[in-house]
Short mmCIF file of C-alpha atoms and ligand atoms in Angstrom, two decimals:
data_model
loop_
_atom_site.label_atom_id
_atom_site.label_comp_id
_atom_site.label_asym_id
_atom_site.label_seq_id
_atom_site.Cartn_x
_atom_site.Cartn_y
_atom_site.Cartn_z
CA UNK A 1 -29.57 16.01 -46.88
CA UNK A 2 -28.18 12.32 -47.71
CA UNK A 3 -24.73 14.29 -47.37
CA UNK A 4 -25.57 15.51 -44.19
CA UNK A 5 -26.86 12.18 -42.78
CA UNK A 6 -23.58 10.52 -43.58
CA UNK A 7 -21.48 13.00 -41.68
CA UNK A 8 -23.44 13.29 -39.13
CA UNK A 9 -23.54 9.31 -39.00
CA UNK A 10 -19.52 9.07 -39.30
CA UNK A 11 -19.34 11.92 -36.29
CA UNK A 12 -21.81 9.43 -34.22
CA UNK A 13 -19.20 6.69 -34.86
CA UNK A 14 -16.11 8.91 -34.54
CA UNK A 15 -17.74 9.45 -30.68
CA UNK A 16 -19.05 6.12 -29.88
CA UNK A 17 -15.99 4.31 -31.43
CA UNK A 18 -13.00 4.53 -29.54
CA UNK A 19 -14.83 3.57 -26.09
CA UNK A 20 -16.44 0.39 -27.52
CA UNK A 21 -13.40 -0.46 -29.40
CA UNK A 22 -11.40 -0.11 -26.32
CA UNK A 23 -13.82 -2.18 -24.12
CA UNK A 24 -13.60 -5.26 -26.78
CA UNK A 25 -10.01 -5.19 -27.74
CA UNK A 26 -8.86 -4.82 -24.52
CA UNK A 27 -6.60 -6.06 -22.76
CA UNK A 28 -5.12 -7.42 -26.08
CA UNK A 29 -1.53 -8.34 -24.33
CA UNK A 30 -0.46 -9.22 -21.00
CA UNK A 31 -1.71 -6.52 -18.52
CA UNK A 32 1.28 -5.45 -16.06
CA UNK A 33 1.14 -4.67 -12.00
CA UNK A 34 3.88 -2.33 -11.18
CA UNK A 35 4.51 -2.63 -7.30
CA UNK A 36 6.53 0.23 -5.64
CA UNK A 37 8.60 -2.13 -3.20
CA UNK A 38 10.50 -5.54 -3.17
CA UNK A 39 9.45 -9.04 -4.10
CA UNK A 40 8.23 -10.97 -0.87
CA UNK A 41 6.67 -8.18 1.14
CA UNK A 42 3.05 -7.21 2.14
CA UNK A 43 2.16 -4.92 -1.28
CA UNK A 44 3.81 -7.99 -3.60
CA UNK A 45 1.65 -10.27 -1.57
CA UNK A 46 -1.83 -8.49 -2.35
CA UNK A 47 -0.55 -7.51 -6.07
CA UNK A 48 0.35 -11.30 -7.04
CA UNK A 49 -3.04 -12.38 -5.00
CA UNK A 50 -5.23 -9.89 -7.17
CA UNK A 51 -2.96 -10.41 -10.38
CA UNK A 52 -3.71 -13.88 -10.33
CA UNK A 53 -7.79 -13.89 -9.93
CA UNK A 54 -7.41 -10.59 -12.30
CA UNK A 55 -6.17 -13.04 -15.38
CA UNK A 56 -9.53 -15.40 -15.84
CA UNK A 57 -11.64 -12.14 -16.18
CA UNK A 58 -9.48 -10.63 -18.31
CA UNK A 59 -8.56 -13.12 -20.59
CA UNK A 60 -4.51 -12.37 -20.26
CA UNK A 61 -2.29 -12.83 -17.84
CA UNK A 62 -1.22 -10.17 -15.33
CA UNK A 63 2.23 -9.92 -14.89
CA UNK A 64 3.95 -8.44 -11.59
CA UNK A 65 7.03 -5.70 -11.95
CA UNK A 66 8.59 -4.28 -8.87
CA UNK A 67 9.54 -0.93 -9.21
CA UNK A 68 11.31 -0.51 -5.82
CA UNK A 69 12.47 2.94 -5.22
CA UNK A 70 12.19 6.34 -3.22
CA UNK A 71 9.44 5.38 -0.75
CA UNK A 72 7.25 4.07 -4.02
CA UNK A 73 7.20 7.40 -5.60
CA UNK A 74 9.75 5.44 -8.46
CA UNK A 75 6.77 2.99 -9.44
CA UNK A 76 3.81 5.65 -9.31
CA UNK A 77 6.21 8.11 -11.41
CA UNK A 78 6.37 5.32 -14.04
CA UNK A 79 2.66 4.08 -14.32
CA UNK A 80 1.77 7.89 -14.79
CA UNK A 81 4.06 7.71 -17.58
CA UNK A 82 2.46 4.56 -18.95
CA UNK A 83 0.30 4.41 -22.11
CA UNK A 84 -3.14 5.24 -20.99
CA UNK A 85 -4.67 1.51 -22.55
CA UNK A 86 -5.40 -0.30 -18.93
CA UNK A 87 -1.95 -2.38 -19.54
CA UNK A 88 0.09 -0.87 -16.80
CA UNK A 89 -1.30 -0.54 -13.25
CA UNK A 90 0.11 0.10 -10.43
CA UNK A 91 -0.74 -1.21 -6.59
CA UNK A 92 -0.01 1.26 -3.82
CA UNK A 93 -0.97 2.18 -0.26
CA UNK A 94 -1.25 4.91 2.13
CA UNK A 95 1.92 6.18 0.46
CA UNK A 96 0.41 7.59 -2.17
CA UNK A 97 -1.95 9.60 0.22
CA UNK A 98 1.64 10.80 1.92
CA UNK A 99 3.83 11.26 -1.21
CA UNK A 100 2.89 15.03 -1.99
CA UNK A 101 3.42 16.09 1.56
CA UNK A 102 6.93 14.38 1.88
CA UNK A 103 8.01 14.83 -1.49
CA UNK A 104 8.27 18.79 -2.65
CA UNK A 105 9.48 17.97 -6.21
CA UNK A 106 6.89 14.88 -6.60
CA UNK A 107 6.47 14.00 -10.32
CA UNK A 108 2.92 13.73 -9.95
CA UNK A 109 -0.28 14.53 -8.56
CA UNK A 110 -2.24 11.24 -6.92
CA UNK A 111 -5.41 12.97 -7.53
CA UNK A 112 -5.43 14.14 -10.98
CA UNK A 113 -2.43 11.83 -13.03
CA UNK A 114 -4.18 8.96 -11.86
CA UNK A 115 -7.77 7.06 -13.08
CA UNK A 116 -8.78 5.13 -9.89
CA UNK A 117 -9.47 1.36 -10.26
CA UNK A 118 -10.44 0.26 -7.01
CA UNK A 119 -9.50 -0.52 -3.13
CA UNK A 120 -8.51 -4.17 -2.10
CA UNK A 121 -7.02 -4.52 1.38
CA UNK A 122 -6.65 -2.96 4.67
CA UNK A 123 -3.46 -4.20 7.01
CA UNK A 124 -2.60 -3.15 10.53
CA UNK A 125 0.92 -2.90 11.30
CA UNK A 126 2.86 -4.48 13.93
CA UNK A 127 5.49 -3.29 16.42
CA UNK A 128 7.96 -5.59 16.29
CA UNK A 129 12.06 -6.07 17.21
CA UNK A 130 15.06 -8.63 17.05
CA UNK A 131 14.30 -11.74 18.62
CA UNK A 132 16.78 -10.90 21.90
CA UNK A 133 15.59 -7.34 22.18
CA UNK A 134 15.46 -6.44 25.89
CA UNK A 135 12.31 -5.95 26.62
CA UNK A 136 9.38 -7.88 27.78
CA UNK A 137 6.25 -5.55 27.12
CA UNK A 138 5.38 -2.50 25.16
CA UNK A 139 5.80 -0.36 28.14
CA UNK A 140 9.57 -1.47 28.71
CA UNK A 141 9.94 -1.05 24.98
CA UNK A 142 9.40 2.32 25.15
CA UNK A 143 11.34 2.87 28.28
CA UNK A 144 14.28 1.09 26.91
CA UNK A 145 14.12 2.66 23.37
CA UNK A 146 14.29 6.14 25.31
CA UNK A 147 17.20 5.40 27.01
CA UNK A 148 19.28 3.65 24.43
CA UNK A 149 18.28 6.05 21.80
CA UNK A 150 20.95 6.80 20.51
CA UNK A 151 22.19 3.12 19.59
CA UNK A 152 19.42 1.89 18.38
CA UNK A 153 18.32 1.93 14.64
CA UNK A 154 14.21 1.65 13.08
CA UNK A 155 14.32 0.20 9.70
CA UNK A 156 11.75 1.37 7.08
CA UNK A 157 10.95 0.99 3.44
CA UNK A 158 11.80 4.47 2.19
CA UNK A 159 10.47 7.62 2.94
CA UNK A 160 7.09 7.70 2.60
CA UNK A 161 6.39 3.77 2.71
CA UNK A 162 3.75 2.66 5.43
CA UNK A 163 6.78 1.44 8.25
CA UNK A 164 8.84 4.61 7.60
CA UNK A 165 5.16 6.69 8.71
CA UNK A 166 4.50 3.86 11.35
CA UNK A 167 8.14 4.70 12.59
CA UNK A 168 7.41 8.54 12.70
CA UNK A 169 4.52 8.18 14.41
CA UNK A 170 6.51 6.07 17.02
CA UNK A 171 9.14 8.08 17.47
CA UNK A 172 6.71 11.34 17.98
CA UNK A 173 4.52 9.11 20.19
CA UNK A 174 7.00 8.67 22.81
CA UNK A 175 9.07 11.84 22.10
CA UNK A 176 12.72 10.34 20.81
CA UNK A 177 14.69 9.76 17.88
CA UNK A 178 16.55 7.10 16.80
CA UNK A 179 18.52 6.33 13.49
CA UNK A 180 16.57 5.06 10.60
CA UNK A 181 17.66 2.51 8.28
CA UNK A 182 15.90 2.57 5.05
CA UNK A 183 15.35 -0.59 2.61
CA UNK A 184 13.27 -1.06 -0.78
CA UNK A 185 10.91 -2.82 0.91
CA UNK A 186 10.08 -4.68 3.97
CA UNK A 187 10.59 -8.01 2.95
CA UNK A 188 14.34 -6.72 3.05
CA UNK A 189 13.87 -4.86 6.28
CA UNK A 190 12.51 -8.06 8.32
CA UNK A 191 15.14 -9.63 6.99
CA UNK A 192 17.89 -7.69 8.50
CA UNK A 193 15.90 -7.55 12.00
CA UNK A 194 16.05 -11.53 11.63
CA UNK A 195 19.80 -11.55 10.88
CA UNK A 196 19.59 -8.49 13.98
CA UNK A 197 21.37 -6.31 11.97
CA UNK A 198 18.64 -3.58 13.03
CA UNK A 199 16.86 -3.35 16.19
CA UNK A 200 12.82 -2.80 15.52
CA UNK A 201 10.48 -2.24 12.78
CA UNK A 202 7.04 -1.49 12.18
CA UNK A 203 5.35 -3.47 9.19
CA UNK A 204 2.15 -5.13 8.14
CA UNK A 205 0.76 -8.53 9.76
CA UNK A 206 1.06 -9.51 6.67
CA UNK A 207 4.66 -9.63 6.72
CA UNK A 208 5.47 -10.31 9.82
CA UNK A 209 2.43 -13.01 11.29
CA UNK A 210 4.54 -16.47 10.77
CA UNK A 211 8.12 -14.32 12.22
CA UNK A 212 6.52 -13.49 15.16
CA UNK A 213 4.38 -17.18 15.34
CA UNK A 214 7.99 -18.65 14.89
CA UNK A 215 9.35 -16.39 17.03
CA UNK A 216 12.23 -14.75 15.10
CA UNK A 217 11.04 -11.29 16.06
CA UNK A 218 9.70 -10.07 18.94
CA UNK A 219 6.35 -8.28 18.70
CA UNK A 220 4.94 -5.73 21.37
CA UNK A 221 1.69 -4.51 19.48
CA UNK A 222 -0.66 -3.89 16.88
CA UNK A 223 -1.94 -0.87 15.01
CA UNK A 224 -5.83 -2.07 14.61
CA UNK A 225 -8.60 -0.69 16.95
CA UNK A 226 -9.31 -4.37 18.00
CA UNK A 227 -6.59 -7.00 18.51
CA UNK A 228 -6.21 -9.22 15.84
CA UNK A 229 -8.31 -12.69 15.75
CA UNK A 230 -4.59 -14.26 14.18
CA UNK A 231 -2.80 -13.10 16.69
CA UNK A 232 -4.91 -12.88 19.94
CA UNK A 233 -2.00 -12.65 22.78
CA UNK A 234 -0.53 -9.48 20.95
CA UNK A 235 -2.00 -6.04 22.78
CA UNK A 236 -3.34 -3.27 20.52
CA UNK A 237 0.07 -0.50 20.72
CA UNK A 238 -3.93 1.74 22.27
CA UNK A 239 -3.99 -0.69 24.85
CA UNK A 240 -0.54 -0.94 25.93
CA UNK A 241 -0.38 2.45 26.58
CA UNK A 242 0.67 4.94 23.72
CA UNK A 243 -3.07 6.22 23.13
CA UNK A 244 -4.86 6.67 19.93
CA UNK A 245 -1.74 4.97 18.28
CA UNK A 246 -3.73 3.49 14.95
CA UNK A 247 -2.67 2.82 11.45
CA UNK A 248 -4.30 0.95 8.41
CA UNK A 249 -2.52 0.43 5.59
CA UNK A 250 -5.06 0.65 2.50
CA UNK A 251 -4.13 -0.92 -1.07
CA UNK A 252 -6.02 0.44 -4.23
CA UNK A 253 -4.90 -0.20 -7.69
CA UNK A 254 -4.66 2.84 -10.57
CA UNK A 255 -4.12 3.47 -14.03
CA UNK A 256 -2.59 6.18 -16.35
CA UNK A 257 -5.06 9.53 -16.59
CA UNK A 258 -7.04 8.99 -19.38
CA UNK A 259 -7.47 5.22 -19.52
CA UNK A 260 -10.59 4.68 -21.42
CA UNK A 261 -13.79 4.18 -18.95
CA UNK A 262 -15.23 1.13 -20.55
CA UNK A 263 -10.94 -0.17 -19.95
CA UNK A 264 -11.40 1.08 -15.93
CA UNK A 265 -14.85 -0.74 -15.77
CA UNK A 266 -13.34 -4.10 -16.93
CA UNK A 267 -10.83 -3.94 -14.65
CA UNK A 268 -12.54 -2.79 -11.49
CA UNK A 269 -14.64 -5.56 -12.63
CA UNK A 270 -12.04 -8.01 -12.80
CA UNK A 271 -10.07 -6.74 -9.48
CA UNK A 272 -14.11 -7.26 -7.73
CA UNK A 273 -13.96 -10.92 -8.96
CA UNK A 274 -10.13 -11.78 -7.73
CA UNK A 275 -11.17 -10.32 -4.21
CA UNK A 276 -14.13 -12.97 -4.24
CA UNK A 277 -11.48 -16.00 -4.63
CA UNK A 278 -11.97 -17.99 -1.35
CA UNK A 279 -8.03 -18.75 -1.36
CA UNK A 280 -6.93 -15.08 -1.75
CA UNK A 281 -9.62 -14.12 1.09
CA UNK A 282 -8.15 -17.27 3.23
CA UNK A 283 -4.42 -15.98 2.91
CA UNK A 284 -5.63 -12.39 3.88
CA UNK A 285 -7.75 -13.33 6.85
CA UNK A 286 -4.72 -15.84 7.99
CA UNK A 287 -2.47 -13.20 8.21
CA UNK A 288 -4.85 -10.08 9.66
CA UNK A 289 -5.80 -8.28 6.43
CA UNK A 290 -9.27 -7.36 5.83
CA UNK A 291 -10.60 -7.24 2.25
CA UNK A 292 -12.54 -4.55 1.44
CA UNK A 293 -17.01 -5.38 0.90
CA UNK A 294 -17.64 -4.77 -3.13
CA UNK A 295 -19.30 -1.21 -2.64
CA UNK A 296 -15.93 -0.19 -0.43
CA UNK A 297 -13.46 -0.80 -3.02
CA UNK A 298 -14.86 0.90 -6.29
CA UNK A 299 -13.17 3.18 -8.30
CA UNK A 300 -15.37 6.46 -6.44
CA UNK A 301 -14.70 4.55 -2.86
CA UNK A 302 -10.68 4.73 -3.93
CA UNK A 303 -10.75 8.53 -4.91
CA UNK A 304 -12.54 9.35 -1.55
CA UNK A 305 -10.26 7.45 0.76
CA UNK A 306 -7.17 8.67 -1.19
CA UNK A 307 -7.93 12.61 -0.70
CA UNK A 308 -9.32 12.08 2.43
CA UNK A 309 -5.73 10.28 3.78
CA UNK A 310 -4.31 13.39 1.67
CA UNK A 311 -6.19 15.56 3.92
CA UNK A 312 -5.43 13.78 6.87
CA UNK A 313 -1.64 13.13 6.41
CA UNK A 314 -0.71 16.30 4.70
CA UNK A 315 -1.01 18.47 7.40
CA UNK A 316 0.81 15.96 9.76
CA UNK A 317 3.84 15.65 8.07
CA UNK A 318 4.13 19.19 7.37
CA UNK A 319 3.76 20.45 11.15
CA UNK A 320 6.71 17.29 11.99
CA UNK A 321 8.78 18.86 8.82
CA UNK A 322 9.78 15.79 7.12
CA UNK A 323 10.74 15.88 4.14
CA UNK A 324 12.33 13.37 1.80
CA UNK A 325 14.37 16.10 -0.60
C1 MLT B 1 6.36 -3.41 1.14
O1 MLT B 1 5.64 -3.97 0.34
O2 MLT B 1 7.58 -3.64 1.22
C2 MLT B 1 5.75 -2.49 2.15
O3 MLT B 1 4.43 -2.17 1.84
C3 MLT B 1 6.66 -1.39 2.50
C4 MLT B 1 6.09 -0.38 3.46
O4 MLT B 1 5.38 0.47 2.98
O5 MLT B 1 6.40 -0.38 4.65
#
């Protein structure tokens, strides 16, 4: 009997043990935030904003890595590869949602090589051009783009990334193609449309708020429903004419399958508290991002809005037969 007692006592433990121990020792070293684009855009902005509020929860720092590459499919290949102990996360948007329609030898599945952490952010785009493009509203935008197609270039961050589906959805909008110029991020991108090496972009109001304030770039629209409180004289691209044109691009943060629950908790936990920082909320709201209400950007809220965008997008992309391979 005593026999039996102890091994059924040191089976209890063998269960019970590896979830609590995981909950109290971690994280135990610095935790890392893999981004899937360049330093200086709109998904390095939101992961060094969370990072930062992340590391007094957590007890450790958390470190930023961009992983530029392939439309962010580079960055989400390597978290899935990453040690399942809540060290390595990653910080994506819609493209993740996208990936596994425009990628048909994708090295992972969003849905099921992924633990979900939690949501964080929703950006509208903006519709915006070199500072002496030549035209005056949306409508002569699309008038002129028509015409000139042929000479004019879109740049985007990679196949897949939220301007290169922006861009799509433009270019199917008002029925023409033009070339498309891709960069590891749009922190690059806006760059070149500043130094007019390209002609027009579509990118977060994150990104692109002080350019168009400063006037550097031109802007002819928003993506939102609403137009946006920061920048009130800028049409919604619904109002200016090309109907139903919306697009929100949605951050949520992941982990390797088969983190420990106890490690997800602590870090949905900690991701919660950063989003409550009055300064991160003040950068967001100054530049048109909304940050998601605690019971929208759980782990479960993050898993629903990612297959539902899967669901939504897939079928999209497959009827315009993009493909990045
Ligand atoms: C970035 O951080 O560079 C962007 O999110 C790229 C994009 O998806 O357009």
């Amino acid at each position: 009997m005593k026999m039996f007692l102890r091994f059924a006592l040191s089976a209890l433990c063998a269960a019970v043990a590896p979830s609590a121990w995981a909950q109290a020792a971690f994280p135990s070293k610095p935790v890392t935030m893999v981004v899937p684009f360049t330093a200086g855009g709109p998904t390095d902005l939101v992961a060094r904003g969370i990072a930062q509020g992340m590391a007094k929860p957590l007890g450790q720092p958390v470190v930023v890595e961009n992983t530029p590459g392939a439309g962010g499919t580079v960055a989400a290949t390597r978290v899935k590869n990453a040690a399942p102990d809540g060290h390595t996360l990653l910080v994506h948007h819609i493209g993740m949602a996208t990936a596994p329609a425009l990628y048909r030898k994708l090295a992972y599945n969003p849905l099921t090589d992924f633990e979900m952490v939690g949501m964080v952010v929703n950006t509208p785009m903006t519709l915006i051009a070199r500072s002496d493009f030549p035209a005056k509203d949306v409508n002569e935008f699309v008038a002129y783009v028509k015409a000139n197609k042929a000479k004019l270039n879109l740049a985007h961050a990679g196949i897949g990334s939220a301007s290169h589906l922006c861009g799509l959805l433009f270019q199917s909008t008002i029925q023409a193609e033009v070339t498309t110029i891709p960069f590891k991020g749009t922190a690059d991108a806006l760059n070149a449309l500043i130094g007019k090496q390209v002609d027009f972009l579509c990118d977060q109001s994150t990104n692109t708020t002080q350019h168009i304030n400063a006037g550097t770039v031109k802007a002819y629209g928003v993506t939102s429903k609403a137009r946006l409180a920061t920048l009130p004289n800028l049409p919604t691209l619904d109002e200016a004419g090309l109907k139903g044109f919306e697009v929100g691009v949605w951050n949520g943060v992941y982990a390797p399958k088969g983190t420990p629950k106890p490690v997800i908790d602590k870090l949905a936990a900690a991701i919660q508290q950063a989003m409550k920082e009055p300064d991160f909320r003040k950068r967001m709201a100054d530049l048109g991002s909304t940050v998601y209400a605690p019971e929208q950007s759980t782990p479960a809220a993050l898993a629903a809005q990612l297959k539902s965008e899967i669901d939504r997008w897939g079928p999209v992309i497959k009827a315009a037969g993009v493909y990045a391979d």
